[in-house]
mmCIF file of N, CA and C and ligand atoms in Angstrom:
data_model
loop_
_atom_site.group_PDB
_atom_site.id
_atom_site.type_symbol
_atom_site.label_atom_id
_atom_site.label_comp_id
_atom_site.label_asym_id
_atom_site.label_seq_id
_atom_site.Cartn_x
_atom_site.Cartn_y
_atom_site.Cartn_z
ATOM 1 N N MET A 1 -21.619 -7.953 -5.368
ATOM 2 C CA MET A 1 -21.103 -8.333 -5.098
ATOM 3 C C MET A 1 -19.793 -7.854 -4.313
ATOM 4 N N SER A 2 -19.070 -7.795 -3.322
ATOM 5 C CA SER A 2 -18.054 -6.936 -3.232
ATOM 6 C C SER A 2 -16.452 -7.584 -4.140
ATOM 7 N N ALA A 3 -15.863 -6.725 -4.161
ATOM 8 C CA ALA A 3 -14.079 -6.925 -4.936
ATOM 9 C C ALA A 3 -13.322 -7.969 -4.173
ATOM 10 N N ALA A 4 -13.033 -9.143 -5.010
ATOM 11 C CA ALA A 4 -11.974 -9.662 -4.083
ATOM 12 C C ALA A 4 -10.641 -8.930 -3.334
ATOM 13 N N PRO A 5 -10.119 -9.396 -2.114
ATOM 14 C CA PRO A 5 -9.747 -8.690 -1.412
ATOM 15 C C PRO A 5 -8.346 -8.449 -2.105
ATOM 16 N N VAL A 6 -7.027 -7.313 -2.047
ATOM 17 C CA VAL A 6 -6.160 -7.533 -2.486
ATOM 18 C C VAL A 6 -4.751 -7.407 -1.410
ATOM 19 N N ALA A 7 -3.529 -7.503 -1.801
ATOM 20 C CA ALA A 7 -2.588 -8.067 -1.045
ATOM 21 C C ALA A 7 -1.981 -6.873 -0.677
ATOM 22 N N VAL A 8 -1.748 -5.946 0.750
ATOM 23 C CA VAL A 8 -0.543 -5.117 0.431
ATOM 24 C C VAL A 8 1.248 -5.493 1.243
ATOM 25 N N THR A 9 1.939 -5.152 1.151
ATOM 26 C CA THR A 9 2.983 -4.541 1.800
ATOM 27 C C THR A 9 3.818 -3.388 1.599
ATOM 28 N N VAL A 10 4.460 -3.856 2.656
ATOM 29 C CA VAL A 10 5.594 -2.202 2.433
ATOM 30 C C VAL A 10 7.147 -2.712 2.787
ATOM 31 N N ASP A 11 7.550 -1.953 2.357
ATOM 32 C CA ASP A 11 9.241 -2.354 2.146
ATOM 33 C C ASP A 11 9.697 -1.400 2.850
ATOM 34 N N GLN A 12 10.394 -2.557 4.032
ATOM 35 C CA GLN A 12 9.868 -1.316 5.447
ATOM 36 C C GLN A 12 11.845 -0.667 5.164
ATOM 37 N N ALA A 13 12.515 -1.718 4.232
ATOM 38 C CA ALA A 13 13.763 -0.531 4.084
ATOM 39 C C ALA A 13 13.116 0.361 3.144
ATOM 40 N N ARG A 14 13.445 1.076 2.697
ATOM 41 C CA ARG A 14 12.529 1.673 1.465
ATOM 42 C C ARG A 14 11.545 2.803 2.230
ATOM 43 N N CYS A 15 11.077 2.090 2.771
ATOM 44 C CA CYS A 15 10.452 3.237 3.708
ATOM 45 C C CYS A 15 10.548 4.064 4.651
ATOM 46 N N ILE A 16 10.450 5.684 4.280
ATOM 47 C CA ILE A 16 11.188 6.167 4.637
ATOM 48 C C ILE A 16 10.185 7.408 5.762
ATOM 49 N N GLY A 17 9.258 7.143 5.848
ATOM 50 C CA GLY A 17 8.306 7.491 6.981
ATOM 51 C C GLY A 17 7.587 8.804 6.538
ATOM 52 N N SER A 18 7.335 9.068 5.210
ATOM 53 C CA SER A 18 6.287 10.122 5.555
ATOM 54 C C SER A 18 5.047 11.058 6.372
ATOM 55 N N GLY A 19 4.327 8.992 6.391
ATOM 56 C CA GLY A 19 3.222 9.547 6.631
ATOM 57 C C GLY A 19 2.011 9.885 4.905
ATOM 58 N N LEU A 20 2.513 9.871 4.118
ATOM 59 C CA LEU A 20 1.958 10.440 3.128
ATOM 60 C C LEU A 20 0.558 9.321 2.971
ATOM 61 N N CYS A 21 0.787 7.865 3.085
ATOM 62 C CA CYS A 21 -0.116 6.697 2.888
ATOM 63 C C CYS A 21 -0.692 6.561 3.233
ATOM 64 N N ALA A 22 -0.316 6.579 4.880
ATOM 65 C CA ALA A 22 -1.818 6.757 6.236
ATOM 66 C C ALA A 22 -2.755 7.537 5.907
ATOM 67 N N ARG A 23 -2.096 8.964 4.930
ATOM 68 C CA ARG A 23 -2.927 10.075 5.266
ATOM 69 C C ARG A 23 -3.676 9.954 3.781
ATOM 70 N N THR A 24 -3.566 9.387 3.004
ATOM 71 C CA THR A 24 -4.052 9.166 2.011
ATOM 72 C C THR A 24 -5.368 7.458 1.742
ATOM 73 N N ALA A 25 -4.930 6.297 2.226
ATOM 74 C CA ALA A 25 -5.348 5.576 2.937
ATOM 75 C C ALA A 25 -5.250 4.894 4.429
ATOM 76 N N PRO A 26 -6.021 5.514 5.132
ATOM 77 C CA PRO A 26 -6.076 5.243 6.513
ATOM 78 C C PRO A 26 -6.836 3.895 6.431
ATOM 79 N N ASP A 27 -7.630 3.673 5.655
ATOM 80 C CA ASP A 27 -8.022 2.010 6.070
ATOM 81 C C ASP A 27 -7.523 1.254 5.936
ATOM 82 N N ALA A 28 -6.580 1.374 5.117
ATOM 83 C CA ALA A 28 -4.959 0.626 4.684
ATOM 84 C C ALA A 28 -3.171 0.869 4.580
ATOM 85 N N LEU A 29 -3.223 1.683 5.394
ATOM 86 C CA LEU A 29 -1.834 2.561 5.775
ATOM 87 C C LEU A 29 -2.237 2.399 6.993
ATOM 88 N N THR A 30 -0.709 2.229 8.832
ATOM 89 C CA THR A 30 -0.969 2.975 8.894
ATOM 90 C C THR A 30 0.861 3.917 9.115
ATOM 91 N N LEU A 31 1.537 4.150 9.784
ATOM 92 C CA LEU A 31 2.526 4.457 10.325
ATOM 93 C C LEU A 31 2.657 4.410 11.893
ATOM 94 N N ALA A 32 3.684 2.448 11.861
ATOM 95 C CA ALA A 32 4.125 1.359 12.780
ATOM 96 C C ALA A 32 5.373 2.680 14.240
ATOM 97 N N PRO A 33 4.763 1.963 15.256
ATOM 98 C CA PRO A 33 5.811 3.157 16.449
ATOM 99 C C PRO A 33 6.884 3.063 15.683
ATOM 100 N N ASN A 34 7.638 2.266 15.023
ATOM 101 C CA ASN A 34 8.440 2.398 14.212
ATOM 102 C C ASN A 34 9.213 4.286 13.073
ATOM 103 N N GLY A 35 8.179 4.171 12.990
ATOM 104 C CA GLY A 35 8.324 5.595 12.542
ATOM 105 C C GLY A 35 7.594 4.854 10.087
ATOM 106 N N ARG A 36 7.592 3.800 10.179
ATOM 107 C CA ARG A 36 7.587 3.393 8.691
ATOM 108 C C ARG A 36 5.982 2.818 8.886
ATOM 109 N N ALA A 37 5.093 2.559 7.556
ATOM 110 C CA ALA A 37 4.360 2.577 7.674
ATOM 111 C C ALA A 37 3.776 1.068 7.165
ATOM 112 N N THR A 38 2.548 0.403 7.794
ATOM 113 C CA THR A 38 2.525 -0.146 7.859
ATOM 114 C C THR A 38 0.976 -1.157 7.020
ATOM 115 N N PRO A 39 0.836 -2.227 6.472
ATOM 116 C CA PRO A 39 -0.518 -2.767 6.358
ATOM 117 C C PRO A 39 -1.493 -2.615 7.602
ATOM 118 N N VAL A 40 -2.121 -2.484 7.281
ATOM 119 C CA VAL A 40 -3.348 -1.698 8.815
ATOM 120 C C VAL A 40 -4.005 -4.056 8.749
ATOM 121 N N HIS A 41 -3.969 -5.223 7.879
ATOM 122 C CA HIS A 41 -4.399 -6.134 7.577
ATOM 123 C C HIS A 41 -3.667 -6.378 5.969
ATOM 124 N N PRO A 42 -2.605 -7.949 6.329
ATOM 125 C CA PRO A 42 -2.253 -7.791 4.809
ATOM 126 C C PRO A 42 -3.581 -8.201 3.691
ATOM 127 N N THR A 43 -4.181 -8.884 3.707
ATOM 128 C CA THR A 43 -5.024 -7.799 2.883
ATOM 129 C C THR A 43 -6.515 -7.404 2.824
ATOM 130 N N THR A 44 -6.704 -7.021 2.141
ATOM 131 C CA THR A 44 -8.292 -5.860 2.030
ATOM 132 C C THR A 44 -8.791 -5.390 0.930
ATOM 133 N N ALA A 45 -10.082 -5.527 1.130
ATOM 134 C CA ALA A 45 -10.598 -4.117 -0.313
ATOM 135 C C ALA A 45 -9.810 -3.827 -1.159
ATOM 136 N N PRO A 46 -9.874 -3.706 -2.590
ATOM 137 C CA PRO A 46 -9.432 -3.197 -3.048
ATOM 138 C C PRO A 46 -10.023 -1.010 -2.958
ATOM 139 N N SER A 47 -9.452 -0.791 -3.012
ATOM 140 C CA SER A 47 -10.261 0.559 -3.203
ATOM 141 C C SER A 47 -9.517 2.305 -3.905
ATOM 142 N N ASP A 48 -8.928 2.778 -4.350
ATOM 143 C CA ASP A 48 -8.582 4.291 -5.092
ATOM 144 C C ASP A 48 -7.769 5.170 -4.806
ATOM 145 N N ASP A 49 -8.048 5.056 -2.889
ATOM 146 C CA ASP A 49 -7.375 5.806 -2.049
ATOM 147 C C ASP A 49 -5.868 4.654 -2.320
ATOM 148 N N LEU A 50 -6.142 3.408 -2.050
ATOM 149 C CA LEU A 50 -5.225 2.791 -1.572
ATOM 150 C C LEU A 50 -3.709 2.466 -2.680
ATOM 151 N N THR A 51 -4.896 2.743 -4.146
ATOM 152 C CA THR A 51 -4.201 2.616 -5.377
ATOM 153 C C THR A 51 -3.663 4.117 -5.224
ATOM 154 N N GLU A 52 -4.154 4.621 -4.947
ATOM 155 C CA GLU A 52 -3.552 6.357 -5.007
ATOM 156 C C GLU A 52 -2.702 6.172 -4.128
ATOM 157 N N ALA A 53 -2.590 5.673 -2.587
ATOM 158 C CA ALA A 53 -1.363 5.378 -2.176
ATOM 159 C C ALA A 53 -0.028 5.138 -2.101
ATOM 160 N N ALA A 54 -0.367 4.058 -3.305
ATOM 161 C CA ALA A 54 0.861 3.316 -3.794
ATOM 162 C C ALA A 54 1.542 3.858 -4.897
ATOM 163 N N GLU A 55 1.001 4.592 -5.758
ATOM 164 C CA GLU A 55 1.780 5.259 -6.957
ATOM 165 C C GLU A 55 2.329 6.508 -6.103
ATOM 166 N N MET A 56 1.688 7.572 -5.340
ATOM 167 C CA MET A 56 2.418 8.473 -3.845
ATOM 168 C C MET A 56 2.882 8.008 -3.577
ATOM 169 N N CYS A 57 3.447 7.048 -3.049
ATOM 170 C CA CYS A 57 5.141 6.856 -1.677
ATOM 171 C C CYS A 57 6.304 7.560 -3.251
ATOM 172 N N PRO A 58 6.334 8.150 -2.551
ATOM 173 C CA PRO A 58 7.855 8.895 -3.082
ATOM 174 C C PRO A 58 8.872 7.561 -3.563
ATOM 175 N N VAL A 59 9.315 6.593 -2.776
ATOM 176 C CA VAL A 59 10.344 5.639 -2.644
ATOM 177 C C VAL A 59 9.423 4.399 -2.964
ATOM 178 N N GLU A 60 7.729 4.129 -3.714
ATOM 179 C CA GLU A 60 8.020 2.704 -4.077
ATOM 180 C C GLU A 60 7.974 1.947 -2.970
ATOM 181 N N ALA A 61 8.025 2.072 -1.673
ATOM 182 C CA ALA A 61 7.974 1.103 -1.024
ATOM 183 C C ALA A 61 7.262 0.350 -0.794
ATOM 184 N N ILE A 62 5.176 1.208 -1.532
ATOM 185 C CA ILE A 62 4.004 -0.147 -1.466
ATOM 186 C C ILE A 62 3.608 -0.705 -2.555
ATOM 187 N N ALA A 63 3.471 -2.327 -2.019
ATOM 188 C CA ALA A 63 2.846 -3.296 -3.225
ATOM 189 C C ALA A 63 1.645 -3.686 -3.543
ATOM 190 N N VAL A 64 0.561 -3.396 -4.521
ATOM 191 C CA VAL A 64 -0.906 -3.761 -4.304
ATOM 192 C C VAL A 64 -0.861 -5.118 -4.915
ATOM 193 N N ARG A 65 -1.032 -6.527 -3.803
ATOM 194 C CA ARG A 65 -0.983 -7.255 -5.362
ATOM 195 C C ARG A 65 -2.701 -8.073 -5.053
ATOM 196 N N ASN A 66 -2.449 -8.714 -6.385
ATOM 197 C CA ASN A 66 -3.875 -10.022 -6.341
ATOM 198 C C ASN A 66 -2.879 -11.174 -5.571
ATOM 199 N N PRO A 67 -3.075 -11.591 -4.118
ATOM 200 C CA PRO A 67 -3.084 -12.226 -3.553
ATOM 201 C C PRO A 67 -3.234 -13.607 -4.141
ATOM 202 N N THR A 68 -3.805 -14.363 -4.840
ATOM 203 C CA THR A 68 -3.743 -15.740 -5.247
ATOM 204 C C THR A 68 -2.420 -15.912 -6.189
ATOM 205 N N THR A 69 -1.815 -14.704 -7.340
ATOM 206 C CA THR A 69 -1.535 -14.667 -8.777
ATOM 207 C C THR A 69 -0.292 -14.100 -8.390
ATOM 208 N N GLY A 70 -0.655 -12.708 -7.213
ATOM 209 C CA GLY A 70 1.107 -12.005 -6.710
ATOM 210 C C GLY A 70 1.138 -10.779 -8.597
ATOM 211 N N GLU A 71 -0.455 -10.879 -8.767
ATOM 212 C CA GLU A 71 0.247 -9.241 -9.984
ATOM 213 C C GLU A 71 -0.072 -8.649 -9.191
ATOM 214 N N LEU A 72 0.954 -7.577 -9.747
ATOM 215 C CA LEU A 72 1.148 -5.985 -9.309
ATOM 216 C C LEU A 72 -0.057 -5.316 -9.945
ATOM 217 N N LEU A 73 -0.730 -5.522 -9.110
ATOM 218 C CA LEU A 73 -1.422 -4.209 -9.304
ATOM 219 C C LEU A 73 -1.557 -2.101 -9.150
ATOM 220 N N ALA A 74 -0.963 -2.133 -8.263
ATOM 221 C CA ALA A 74 -0.245 -0.887 -7.728
ATOM 222 C C ALA A 74 0.331 -0.939 -7.673
ATOM 223 N N PRO A 75 2.057 -0.354 -7.170
ATOM 224 C CA PRO A 75 1.605 1.286 -8.606
ATOM 225 C C PRO A 75 1.518 0.167 -9.910
ATOM 226 N N VAL A 76 1.180 0.999 -10.781
ATOM 227 C CA VAL A 76 1.374 0.686 -12.287
ATOM 228 C C VAL A 76 1.526 1.647 -13.048
ATOM 229 N N TRP A 77 2.551 1.791 -14.222
ATOM 230 C CA TRP A 77 2.734 2.738 -14.742
ATOM 231 C C TRP A 77 2.631 3.121 -16.342
HETATM 232 S S1 SF4 B 101 4.176 6.852 1.100
HETATM 233 FE FE1 SF4 B 101 5.923 5.060 1.441
HETATM 234 S S2 SF4 B 101 7.618 6.752 2.212
HETATM 235 FE FE2 SF4 B 101 5.727 7.430 2.998
HETATM 236 S S3 SF4 B 101 5.132 6.320 5.108
HETATM 237 FE FE3 SF4 B 101 4.100 5.856 2.690
HETATM 238 S S4 SF4 B 101 5.398 3.466 2.568
HETATM 239 FE FE4 SF4 B 101 5.694 5.090 3.678
#
């Protein structure tokens, strides 16, 4: 049984375009032509790489949520 998908968002106003997340979780996050990160898909399979990317973002621009409840899954400290 596969894990339930998660919703991924990137706050474009916060993102500084470091590219860290796209290198850490290339299946889920990519750099857009405007130099800001963007989700590859609005919902995706959960993964350790995606969690790590959300936790490594230097400006906490990435949010990984339960798409049904909105619960924040990453980053969590
Ligand atoms: S790690 Fe954060 S600041 Fe860097 S590109 Fe990704 S979302 Fe933007």
